[in-house]
Amino acid sequence: MTDSSPILGGTISHYRILQRLGAGGMGVVYKAEDTRLGRFVALKFLPEDLSNDSQALERFKREARAASALNHPNICTIYDIGEDAGRAFIAMEYLDGATLKHAITGRPMELERLITLAIDIADGLDAAHSKGIIHRDIKPGNIFVTARDHAKILDFGLAKVEHARGPARDNTGSADQADTLETHLTSPGTALGTVAYMSPEQVRGKELDARSDLFSFGIVLYEMATGLLPFRGETSAVIFDGILNRAPNSPVRLNPDLPPQLEDLISKALEKDRDFRYQSSSEMRADLKRLNRDTGSGQVLLPSGSARGVSASVPTTGTNGRKAIYAVMAAVVAVAIAAGVYFWKSRPRGFNLQNMRITQVTTSGNAGAAALSPDGRYIVYVLRDGAQESLWVQQLATGSNVQILAPDQVSFVAVSFTPDGNYVMFVRSDKSTTNFRYLYQMPVLGGTPRQLVLDIDSAPAFSPDGQEFAFVRGILDPPGNQVLIAKADGSGERVLANRKGFGAGSPNVTWSADGRTLAMVSPETRDNSTRWVLVVISAQTGEVRDLHSFALPVRATAWLPDGHGLFVVGTDPESGRGQIWFVSYPNGESTRFTNDLTNYNPCCLEVTRDGNSLVALQNTNLSDVWVAKADGSDAKQVTSGEALGFGLDWVGNRIAVDNSRAQWLLMNPDGSNSAPLTNDREPHIQLSACNDGKHVVYSTWHNGTFELWRAEGNGSNPVKFPLSSLLGGGFCMPDSKSVFYATDKALWRVPLEGGDPVKLDLPLNLPFTQFGFSWDGKLVSYRSLKVEGTSMQFKLIVAPAAGGPPLHSFEVPFGMQSAQFTPDSKAIAYIINRNHASNIWEQPLAGGKPFQLTKFSSGDIFAYAWSRDGKQLAFSRGQRKTDVVMMSNFR
């Protein structure tokens, strides 16, 4: 499918196109603004290659008619259907959140959330079925979970309307015409839907009724409860055999924490004979509500493995009876007290999270660093547009935005306000000073910026009296961070504390309201384990004390005004998403503050002076896998809605991609037969496939350190290399016989089958991921860095792999990513963002100007790789959406 998207910023009918949200086999969806009603909508277009398909067009219109007949909070609302320039579109409710597929992510969902969402889905199905509408494609990808954690059913493109419940028809022959159209659109005798979620009657091509949707819903529930599909296989035939003939594994065996009642409910939904299945969605909803009541009211359900269907009686008379009653009562009271103590201790003190209000401040999807003014009236934020960034201020009361710095090829690291709210402070670098950032001050509504500090790597944190500010300066050699204090005009800086660590320049610093204490996250390696340590520093003496230690990345920090604790943004070990945590002071106890589908960016966190509001940055990454010819032409999207491919490689003739949980999948080049290559709780950050297609090498983050592993091409037989001090990961060498990896300031090679590492005589003054070998193993590429004062010059160097002087040298374009050799070893390819889109470019080694391979006018490319025969180019493409959100009413 070629990329012939509507023009961003253009108008379709009375809808202004704002951004592309995603695509699938039956539609491409954009966020748009209804210029008549002043609201956001989602516009779904029929793909261009189906625009002349009368049956596809009628199904498209059918989706609008079916869904528009359903006015229900658990079904996506349809506003309008129309046509513009020959392209049909549907205008529907714009939803903030992600599909259920993103929420499951290959692992069991938390029980309370599972049941709540399931009740919503059952309610939506009941509304559809009561109108005689059978969805026929119930699956996680067609269920949307909003930011408020409500489920909405999407995509009625395959829906069937039962005539028995429809409007009466006349006797003029229109009934025959309608039946003929129904035959074409709903295709009796044909298996329509998504293979893994079909009912037995769908597989057989039989006439369907509402009970087919309930079987599909049972599959969805099984996946929500276990993280796995009940019927799996390499081919459709194997999956069909499972649906028709085989019982799935017990959900309780896969997830022992499940109550047996939920397993019974799922089993009833998955009855192969529909006469023994749930007969209506309302019946299924009632059982879900009963389960929700029983699991949420303090009643104790039988644990897995206990006897079922047996009632235990307690004697009610005599001494033994009274003792039994007293024992039961004592046990219940003890459990209640223990639960109360636990929840009292673990809750964030002084917060009322049930009434917390979350407001999305920006809607552009390309916001950067952000900060809230001390009085809570303004927000300053960065707006990114490709390689350019600008600075804006929004007045929260009116929503009006003012640009205070025009777009330029710069990179904003942090923004903040002065204590009086009259000035904006910002930290920024440009393309010639990538590793040197400057602190500027300018009036809040625009003016001439004034430079205060030359070398700074965090936002300034002002003392309560506004006379001084603290900041962080990263040190490269040895790596670490300095905490400094300067006067309000930037003069008189002095070092307060030094912290040795691996993440120079990454943390921010925050100053307590009483002026006595600073806090920051210090990334450090202790006892061969990496930790992110929240430390507190005396503002008078510089004495440092550990407050709390995190095993996964944590960065932004913000004191509460009353000084009883701090907010931090850190990685949730279960979902991998950034969440906000509360750490009490001075005892350092950590509790969750947020627990939602949002991925909060670790760059930013600000609390108002009264402590009643905070702002953060939310991230949403949407990506799909595309496959094109080797020259980038004839690109086709092969996955939809998976959030796949931030890492990507070819394993033999299959594509390996990672997902949002840092797990890797294998799929065919057309997106079919997806299977896990890794599937555990450990994040696998990077993967490299050997040229022979028989092995993969990948890195695993475990207990604060990187581990390097080797496995077969399908992920089986994993073996860990006995290495230490690994930086990031390893790469299979072109000969498929050895693995290349890096430690601190050294490059090494170790035999693939194991053995003693050999140190390589290659330069390393930048992270080793900048290195790459040509396909024939004769050349190596890397970046060189030359620093003169505050000026930095990067060069892309190509040299013989066996050693010797450089053969080629090129200027590094601003924002270059993922440099690698092309299959013929005659050019270096890379990703770069220009003209509002990122594309793959090539720089010929023979010289001359670089040229563009892919021709996209919007979106981002995250990773790419050529097939081992050099004939196909696979890449992941999507959108990075970042917006400012404000939380309030939580005190």
PDB file of N, CA, C and O in Angstrom, residues 187-248:
ATOM      1  N   SER A 187     -21.640 -12.905   3.808  1.00  0.00           N
ATOM      2  CA  SER A 187     -20.983 -14.090   3.264  1.00  0.00           C
ATOM      3  C   SER A 187     -21.221 -15.356   4.061  1.00  0.00           C
ATOM      4  O   SER A 187     -20.311 -15.933   4.621  1.00  0.00           O
ATOM      5  N   PRO A 188     -22.480 -15.874   4.123  1.00  0.00           N
ATOM      6  CA  PRO A 188     -22.678 -17.169   4.764  1.00  0.00           C
ATOM      7  C   PRO A 188     -21.906 -18.235   4.005  1.00  0.00           C
ATOM      8  O   PRO A 188     -21.808 -18.196   2.788  1.00  0.00           O
ATOM      9  N   GLY A 189     -21.355 -19.186   4.752  1.00  0.00           N
ATOM     10  CA  GLY A 189     -20.504 -20.194   4.132  1.00  0.00           C
ATOM     11  C   GLY A 189     -19.061 -19.763   4.044  1.00  0.00           C
ATOM     12  O   GLY A 189     -18.210 -20.512   3.595  1.00  0.00           O
ATOM     13  N   THR A 190     -18.755 -18.533   4.510  1.00  0.00           N
ATOM     14  CA  THR A 190     -17.379 -18.022   4.490  1.00  0.00           C
ATOM     15  C   THR A 190     -16.965 -17.661   5.913  1.00  0.00           C
ATOM     16  O   THR A 190     -17.747 -17.099   6.670  1.00  0.00           O
ATOM     17  N   ALA A 191     -15.719 -17.981   6.264  1.00  0.00           N
ATOM     18  CA  ALA A 191     -15.215 -17.645   7.598  1.00  0.00           C
ATOM     19  C   ALA A 191     -14.724 -16.214   7.595  1.00  0.00           C
ATOM     20  O   ALA A 191     -13.687 -15.911   7.036  1.00  0.00           O
ATOM     21  N   LEU A 192     -15.520 -15.299   8.180  1.00  0.00           N
ATOM     22  CA  LEU A 192     -15.121 -13.899   8.279  1.00  0.00           C
ATOM     23  C   LEU A 192     -14.720 -13.593   9.714  1.00  0.00           C
ATOM     24  O   LEU A 192     -15.343 -14.076  10.652  1.00  0.00           O
ATOM     25  N   GLY A 193     -13.724 -12.727   9.895  1.00  0.00           N
ATOM     26  CA  GLY A 193     -13.274 -12.355  11.219  1.00  0.00           C
ATOM     27  C   GLY A 193     -11.774 -12.529  11.330  1.00  0.00           C
ATOM     28  O   GLY A 193     -11.061 -12.608  10.335  1.00  0.00           O
ATOM     29  N   THR A 194     -11.278 -12.558  12.563  1.00  0.00           N
ATOM     30  CA  THR A 194      -9.856 -12.748  12.828  1.00  0.00           C
ATOM     31  C   THR A 194      -9.654 -14.163  13.335  1.00  0.00           C
ATOM     32  O   THR A 194     -10.293 -14.591  14.306  1.00  0.00           O
ATOM     33  N   VAL A 195      -8.762 -14.908  12.706  1.00  0.00           N
ATOM     34  CA  VAL A 195      -8.674 -16.358  12.886  1.00  0.00           C
ATOM     35  C   VAL A 195      -8.648 -16.774  14.345  1.00  0.00           C
ATOM     36  O   VAL A 195      -9.434 -17.622  14.784  1.00  0.00           O
ATOM     37  N   ALA A 196      -7.744 -16.188  15.146  1.00  0.00           N
ATOM     38  CA  ALA A 196      -7.544 -16.655  16.521  1.00  0.00           C
ATOM     39  C   ALA A 196      -8.739 -16.377  17.422  1.00  0.00           C
ATOM     40  O   ALA A 196      -8.810 -16.920  18.528  1.00  0.00           O
ATOM     41  N   TYR A 197      -9.702 -15.543  16.974  1.00  0.00           N
ATOM     42  CA  TYR A 197     -10.823 -15.152  17.831  1.00  0.00           C
ATOM     43  C   TYR A 197     -12.167 -15.632  17.266  1.00  0.00           C
ATOM     44  O   TYR A 197     -13.217 -15.183  17.706  1.00  0.00           O
ATOM     45  N   MET A 198     -12.129 -16.555  16.319  1.00  0.00           N
ATOM     46  CA  MET A 198     -13.369 -17.031  15.705  1.00  0.00           C
ATOM     47  C   MET A 198     -14.072 -18.053  16.590  1.00  0.00           C
ATOM     48  O   MET A 198     -13.444 -18.810  17.329  1.00  0.00           O
ATOM     49  N   SER A 199     -15.394 -18.109  16.450  1.00  0.00           N
ATOM     50  CA  SER A 199     -16.189 -19.140  17.102  1.00  0.00           C
ATOM     51  C   SER A 199     -16.185 -20.391  16.224  1.00  0.00           C
ATOM     52  O   SER A 199     -15.868 -20.322  15.037  1.00  0.00           O
ATOM     53  N   PRO A 200     -16.531 -21.559  16.778  1.00  0.00           N
ATOM     54  CA  PRO A 200     -16.595 -22.769  15.944  1.00  0.00           C
ATOM     55  C   PRO A 200     -17.530 -22.615  14.753  1.00  0.00           C
ATOM     56  O   PRO A 200     -17.231 -23.104  13.659  1.00  0.00           O
ATOM     57  N   GLU A 201     -18.669 -21.943  14.958  1.00  0.00           N
ATOM     58  CA  GLU A 201     -19.596 -21.776  13.841  1.00  0.00           C
ATOM     59  C   GLU A 201     -19.040 -20.820  12.786  1.00  0.00           C
ATOM     60  O   GLU A 201     -19.333 -20.950  11.592  1.00  0.00           O
ATOM     61  N   GLN A 202     -18.214 -19.852  13.192  1.00  0.00           N
ATOM     62  CA  GLN A 202     -17.546 -19.008  12.208  1.00  0.00           C
ATOM     63  C   GLN A 202     -16.552 -19.823  11.378  1.00  0.00           C
ATOM     64  O   GLN A 202     -16.469 -19.668  10.164  1.00  0.00           O
ATOM     65  N   VAL A 203     -15.778 -20.677  12.063  1.00  0.00           N
ATOM     66  CA  VAL A 203     -14.795 -21.502  11.365  1.00  0.00           C
ATOM     67  C   VAL A 203     -15.479 -22.374  10.322  1.00  0.00           C
ATOM     68  O   VAL A 203     -14.978 -22.557   9.207  1.00  0.00           O
ATOM     69  N   ARG A 204     -16.655 -22.907  10.672  1.00  0.00           N
ATOM     70  CA  ARG A 204     -17.362 -23.791   9.740  1.00  0.00           C
ATOM     71  C   ARG A 204     -18.143 -23.025   8.682  1.00  0.00           C
ATOM     72  O   ARG A 204     -18.731 -23.629   7.770  1.00  0.00           O
ATOM     73  N   GLY A 205     -18.190 -21.691   8.789  1.00  0.00           N
ATOM     74  CA  GLY A 205     -18.937 -20.904   7.814  1.00  0.00           C
ATOM     75  C   GLY A 205     -20.431 -21.015   7.979  1.00  0.00           C
ATOM     76  O   GLY A 205     -21.184 -20.850   7.008  1.00  0.00           O
ATOM     77  N   LYS A 206     -20.900 -21.297   9.203  1.00  0.00           N
ATOM     78  CA  LYS A 206     -22.326 -21.456   9.463  1.00  0.00           C
ATOM     79  C   LYS A 206     -22.992 -20.102   9.694  1.00  0.00           C
ATOM     80  O   LYS A 206     -22.334 -19.075   9.888  1.00  0.00           O
ATOM     81  N   GLU A 207     -24.319 -20.127   9.708  1.00  0.00           N
ATOM     82  CA  GLU A 207     -25.082 -18.938  10.054  1.00  0.00           C
ATOM     83  C   GLU A 207     -24.772 -18.557  11.507  1.00  0.00           C
ATOM     84  O   GLU A 207     -24.703 -19.429  12.381  1.00  0.00           O
ATOM     85  N   LEU A 208     -24.607 -17.274  11.774  1.00  0.00           N
ATOM     86  CA  LEU A 208     -24.184 -16.828  13.094  1.00  0.00           C
ATOM     87  C   LEU A 208     -25.310 -16.132  13.835  1.00  0.00           C
ATOM     88  O   LEU A 208     -26.201 -15.528  13.225  1.00  0.00           O
ATOM     89  N   ASP A 209     -25.238 -16.217  15.154  1.00  0.00           N
ATOM     90  CA  ASP A 209     -26.091 -15.398  15.994  1.00  0.00           C
ATOM     91  C   ASP A 209     -25.231 -14.777  17.085  1.00  0.00           C
ATOM     92  O   ASP A 209     -23.995 -14.880  17.056  1.00  0.00           O
ATOM     93  N   ALA A 210     -25.852 -14.137  18.064  1.00  0.00           N
ATOM     94  CA  ALA A 210     -25.115 -13.376  19.075  1.00  0.00           C
ATOM     95  C   ALA A 210     -24.158 -14.251  19.873  1.00  0.00           C
ATOM     96  O   ALA A 210     -23.149 -13.760  20.395  1.00  0.00           O
ATOM     97  N   ARG A 211     -24.433 -15.546  19.960  1.00  0.00           N
ATOM     98  CA  ARG A 211     -23.575 -16.420  20.750  1.00  0.00           C
ATOM     99  C   ARG A 211     -22.180 -16.560  20.148  1.00  0.00           C
ATOM    100  O   ARG A 211     -21.238 -16.926  20.848  1.00  0.00           O
ATOM    101  N   SER A 212     -22.033 -16.273  18.864  1.00  0.00           N
ATOM    102  CA  SER A 212     -20.701 -16.279  18.243  1.00  0.00           C
ATOM    103  C   SER A 212     -19.833 -15.191  18.847  1.00  0.00           C
ATOM    104  O   SER A 212     -18.650 -15.406  19.149  1.00  0.00           O
ATOM    105  N   ASP A 213     -20.401 -14.003  19.041  1.00  0.00           N
ATOM    106  CA  ASP A 213     -19.654 -12.917  19.687  1.00  0.00           C
ATOM    107  C   ASP A 213     -19.235 -13.300  21.101  1.00  0.00           C
ATOM    108  O   ASP A 213     -18.155 -12.907  21.575  1.00  0.00           O
ATOM    109  N   LEU A 214     -20.076 -14.075  21.803  1.00  0.00           N
ATOM    110  CA  LEU A 214     -19.767 -14.438  23.179  1.00  0.00           C
ATOM    111  C   LEU A 214     -18.603 -15.426  23.243  1.00  0.00           C
ATOM    112  O   LEU A 214     -17.813 -15.389  24.185  1.00  0.00           O
ATOM    113  N   PHE A 215     -18.489 -16.316  22.245  1.00  0.00           N
ATOM    114  CA  PHE A 215     -17.315 -17.192  22.193  1.00  0.00           C
ATOM    115  C   PHE A 215     -16.058 -16.353  21.973  1.00  0.00           C
ATOM    116  O   PHE A 215     -15.035 -16.550  22.656  1.00  0.00           O
ATOM    117  N   SER A 216     -16.109 -15.409  21.025  1.00  0.00           N
ATOM    118  CA  SER A 216     -14.960 -14.529  20.784  1.00  0.00           C
ATOM    119  C   SER A 216     -14.621 -13.725  22.034  1.00  0.00           C
ATOM    120  O   SER A 216     -13.443 -13.533  22.366  1.00  0.00           O
ATOM    121  N   PHE A 217     -15.659 -13.265  22.748  1.00  0.00           N
ATOM    122  CA  PHE A 217     -15.443 -12.532  23.998  1.00  0.00           C
ATOM    123  C   PHE A 217     -14.775 -13.447  25.034  1.00  0.00           C
ATOM    124  O   PHE A 217     -13.914 -13.021  25.806  1.00  0.00           O
ATOM    125  N   GLY A 218     -15.154 -14.730  25.045  1.00  0.00           N
ATOM    126  CA  GLY A 218     -14.508 -15.678  25.944  1.00  0.00           C
ATOM    127  C   GLY A 218     -13.023 -15.815  25.654  1.00  0.00           C
ATOM    128  O   GLY A 218     -12.198 -15.913  26.574  1.00  0.00           O
ATOM    129  N   ILE A 219     -12.637 -15.793  24.361  1.00  0.00           N
ATOM    130  CA  ILE A 219     -11.218 -15.834  23.994  1.00  0.00           C
ATOM    131  C   ILE A 219     -10.507 -14.590  24.501  1.00  0.00           C
ATOM    132  O   ILE A 219      -9.390 -14.650  25.030  1.00  0.00           O
ATOM    133  N   VAL A 220     -11.160 -13.430  24.350  1.00  0.00           N
ATOM    134  CA  VAL A 220     -10.585 -12.180  24.847  1.00  0.00           C
ATOM    135  C   VAL A 220     -10.393 -12.245  26.362  1.00  0.00           C
ATOM    136  O   VAL A 220      -9.343 -11.851  26.894  1.00  0.00           O
ATOM    137  N   LEU A 221     -11.382 -12.750  27.079  1.00  0.00           N
ATOM    138  CA  LEU A 221     -11.270 -12.877  28.537  1.00  0.00           C
ATOM    139  C   LEU A 221     -10.129 -13.809  28.918  1.00  0.00           C
ATOM    140  O   LEU A 221      -9.377 -13.538  29.869  1.00  0.00           O
ATOM    141  N   TYR A 222      -9.987 -14.928  28.202  1.00  0.00           N
ATOM    142  CA  TYR A 222      -8.894 -15.862  28.460  1.00  0.00           C
ATOM    143  C   TYR A 222      -7.554 -15.147  28.300  1.00  0.00           C
ATOM    144  O   TYR A 222      -6.640 -15.300  29.127  1.00  0.00           O
ATOM    145  N   GLU A 223      -7.434 -14.338  27.246  1.00  0.00           N
ATOM    146  CA  GLU A 223      -6.176 -13.618  27.004  1.00  0.00           C
ATOM    147  C   GLU A 223      -5.946 -12.554  28.072  1.00  0.00           C
ATOM    148  O   GLU A 223      -4.805 -12.342  28.516  1.00  0.00           O
ATOM    149  N   MET A 224      -7.000 -11.875  28.517  1.00  0.00           N
ATOM    150  CA  MET A 224      -6.861 -10.886  29.579  1.00  0.00           C
ATOM    151  C   MET A 224      -6.413 -11.556  30.881  1.00  0.00           C
ATOM    152  O   MET A 224      -5.637 -10.995  31.650  1.00  0.00           O
ATOM    153  N   ALA A 225      -6.903 -12.775  31.134  1.00  0.00           N
ATOM    154  CA  ALA A 225      -6.632 -13.457  32.394  1.00  0.00           C
ATOM    155  C   ALA A 225      -5.265 -14.137  32.419  1.00  0.00           C
ATOM    156  O   ALA A 225      -4.683 -14.313  33.490  1.00  0.00           O
ATOM    157  N   THR A 226      -4.754 -14.535  31.250  1.00  0.00           N
ATOM    158  CA  THR A 226      -3.505 -15.310  31.217  1.00  0.00           C
ATOM    159  C   THR A 226      -2.384 -14.651  30.428  1.00  0.00           C
ATOM    160  O   THR A 226      -1.217 -15.023  30.571  1.00  0.00           O
ATOM    161  N   GLY A 227      -2.725 -13.680  29.562  1.00  0.00           N
ATOM    162  CA  GLY A 227      -1.729 -13.082  28.675  1.00  0.00           C
ATOM    163  C   GLY A 227      -1.490 -13.904  27.423  1.00  0.00           C
ATOM    164  O   GLY A 227      -0.675 -13.520  26.579  1.00  0.00           O
ATOM    165  N   LEU A 228      -2.196 -15.043  27.288  1.00  0.00           N
ATOM    166  CA  LEU A 228      -1.994 -15.942  26.151  1.00  0.00           C
ATOM    167  C   LEU A 228      -3.323 -16.231  25.461  1.00  0.00           C
ATOM    168  O   LEU A 228      -4.396 -16.140  26.065  1.00  0.00           O
ATOM    169  N   LEU A 229      -3.253 -16.614  24.183  1.00  0.00           N
ATOM    170  CA  LEU A 229      -4.441 -17.044  23.462  1.00  0.00           C
ATOM    171  C   LEU A 229      -4.747 -18.497  23.820  1.00  0.00           C
ATOM    172  O   LEU A 229      -3.836 -19.314  23.994  1.00  0.00           O
ATOM    173  N   PRO A 230      -6.029 -18.861  23.878  1.00  0.00           N
ATOM    174  CA  PRO A 230      -6.364 -20.253  24.198  1.00  0.00           C
ATOM    175  C   PRO A 230      -6.085 -21.217  23.051  1.00  0.00           C
ATOM    176  O   PRO A 230      -5.805 -22.390  23.269  1.00  0.00           O
ATOM    177  N   PHE A 231      -6.183 -20.725  21.814  1.00  0.00           N
ATOM    178  CA  PHE A 231      -5.972 -21.571  20.639  1.00  0.00           C
ATOM    179  C   PHE A 231      -4.859 -20.944  19.804  1.00  0.00           C
ATOM    180  O   PHE A 231      -5.039 -19.897  19.189  1.00  0.00           O
ATOM    181  N   ARG A 232      -3.698 -21.621  19.799  1.00  0.00           N
ATOM    182  CA  ARG A 232      -2.527 -21.060  19.134  1.00  0.00           C
ATOM    183  C   ARG A 232      -1.970 -22.062  18.135  1.00  0.00           C
ATOM    184  O   ARG A 232      -2.208 -23.276  18.245  1.00  0.00           O
ATOM    185  N   GLY A 233      -1.198 -21.565  17.172  1.00  0.00           N
ATOM    186  CA  GLY A 233      -0.572 -22.445  16.203  1.00  0.00           C
ATOM    187  C   GLY A 233       0.149 -21.658  15.143  1.00  0.00           C
ATOM    188  O   GLY A 233      -0.052 -20.444  14.985  1.00  0.00           O
ATOM    189  N   GLU A 234       0.995 -22.348  14.399  1.00  0.00           N
ATOM    190  CA  GLU A 234       1.791 -21.703  13.352  1.00  0.00           C
ATOM    191  C   GLU A 234       0.965 -21.375  12.121  1.00  0.00           C
ATOM    192  O   GLU A 234       1.313 -20.499  11.350  1.00  0.00           O
ATOM    193  N   THR A 235      -0.123 -22.114  11.894  1.00  0.00           N
ATOM    194  CA  THR A 235      -0.948 -21.895  10.703  1.00  0.00           C
ATOM    195  C   THR A 235      -2.407 -21.754  11.106  1.00  0.00           C
ATOM    196  O   THR A 235      -2.819 -22.150  12.213  1.00  0.00           O
ATOM    197  N   SER A 236      -3.209 -21.229  10.178  1.00  0.00           N
ATOM    198  CA  SER A 236      -4.643 -21.098  10.428  1.00  0.00           C
ATOM    199  C   SER A 236      -5.288 -22.456  10.651  1.00  0.00           C
ATOM    200  O   SER A 236      -6.193 -22.601  11.479  1.00  0.00           O
ATOM    201  N   ALA A 237      -4.804 -23.483   9.924  1.00  0.00           N
ATOM    202  CA  ALA A 237      -5.388 -24.816  10.069  1.00  0.00           C
ATOM    203  C   ALA A 237      -5.222 -25.351  11.485  1.00  0.00           C
ATOM    204  O   ALA A 237      -6.140 -25.959  12.056  1.00  0.00           O
ATOM    205  N   VAL A 238      -4.058 -25.125  12.081  1.00  0.00           N
ATOM    206  CA  VAL A 238      -3.809 -25.581  13.447  1.00  0.00           C
ATOM    207  C   VAL A 238      -4.719 -24.837  14.425  1.00  0.00           C
ATOM    208  O   VAL A 238      -5.291 -25.434  15.356  1.00  0.00           O
ATOM    209  N   ILE A 239      -4.865 -23.527  14.242  1.00  0.00           N
ATOM    210  CA  ILE A 239      -5.733 -22.736  15.125  1.00  0.00           C
ATOM    211  C   ILE A 239      -7.184 -23.188  14.979  1.00  0.00           C
ATOM    212  O   ILE A 239      -7.900 -23.367  15.969  1.00  0.00           O
ATOM    213  N   PHE A 240      -7.637 -23.414  13.725  1.00  0.00           N
ATOM    214  CA  PHE A 240      -9.005 -23.873  13.502  1.00  0.00           C
ATOM    215  C   PHE A 240      -9.249 -25.221  14.186  1.00  0.00           C
ATOM    216  O   PHE A 240     -10.310 -25.455  14.775  1.00  0.00           O
ATOM    217  N   ASP A 241      -8.257 -26.111  14.130  1.00  0.00           N
ATOM    218  CA  ASP A 241      -8.402 -27.412  14.784  1.00  0.00           C
ATOM    219  C   ASP A 241      -8.573 -27.243  16.290  1.00  0.00           C
ATOM    220  O   ASP A 241      -9.387 -27.931  16.917  1.00  0.00           O
ATOM    221  N   GLY A 242      -7.818 -26.315  16.887  1.00  0.00           N
ATOM    222  CA  GLY A 242      -7.960 -26.056  18.311  1.00  0.00           C
ATOM    223  C   GLY A 242      -9.326 -25.519  18.660  1.00  0.00           C
ATOM    224  O   GLY A 242      -9.953 -25.942  19.644  1.00  0.00           O
ATOM    225  N   ILE A 243      -9.831 -24.570  17.853  1.00  0.00           N
ATOM    226  CA  ILE A 243     -11.150 -23.981  18.117  1.00  0.00           C
ATOM    227  C   ILE A 243     -12.244 -25.034  18.020  1.00  0.00           C
ATOM    228  O   ILE A 243     -13.186 -25.059  18.825  1.00  0.00           O
ATOM    229  N   LEU A 244     -12.126 -25.963  17.047  1.00  0.00           N
ATOM    230  CA  LEU A 244     -13.179 -26.945  16.806  1.00  0.00           C
ATOM    231  C   LEU A 244     -13.090 -28.159  17.722  1.00  0.00           C
ATOM    232  O   LEU A 244     -14.124 -28.721  18.120  1.00  0.00           O
ATOM    233  N   ASN A 245     -11.863 -28.585  18.076  1.00  0.00           N
ATOM    234  CA  ASN A 245     -11.719 -29.911  18.664  1.00  0.00           C
ATOM    235  C   ASN A 245     -10.995 -29.972  20.008  1.00  0.00           C
ATOM    236  O   ASN A 245     -11.036 -31.017  20.667  1.00  0.00           O
ATOM    237  N   ARG A 246     -10.294 -28.919  20.411  1.00  0.00           N
ATOM    238  CA  ARG A 246      -9.416 -29.049  21.573  1.00  0.00           C
ATOM    239  C   ARG A 246      -9.819 -28.072  22.688  1.00  0.00           C
ATOM    240  O   ARG A 246     -10.201 -26.937  22.421  1.00  0.00           O
ATOM    241  N   ALA A 247      -9.669 -28.553  23.917  1.00  0.00           N
ATOM    242  CA  ALA A 247      -9.925 -27.693  25.080  1.00  0.00           C
ATOM    243  C   ALA A 247      -8.655 -26.919  25.407  1.00  0.00           C
ATOM    244  O   ALA A 247      -7.549 -27.471  25.366  1.00  0.00           O
ATOM    245  N   PRO A 248      -8.756 -25.628  25.708  1.00  0.00           N
ATOM    246  CA  PRO A 248      -7.556 -24.846  26.044  1.00  0.00           C
ATOM    247  C   PRO A 248      -7.013 -25.234  27.408  1.00  0.00           C
ATOM    248  O   PRO A 248      -7.705 -25.866  28.223  1.00  0.00           O
TER     249      PRO A 248
END
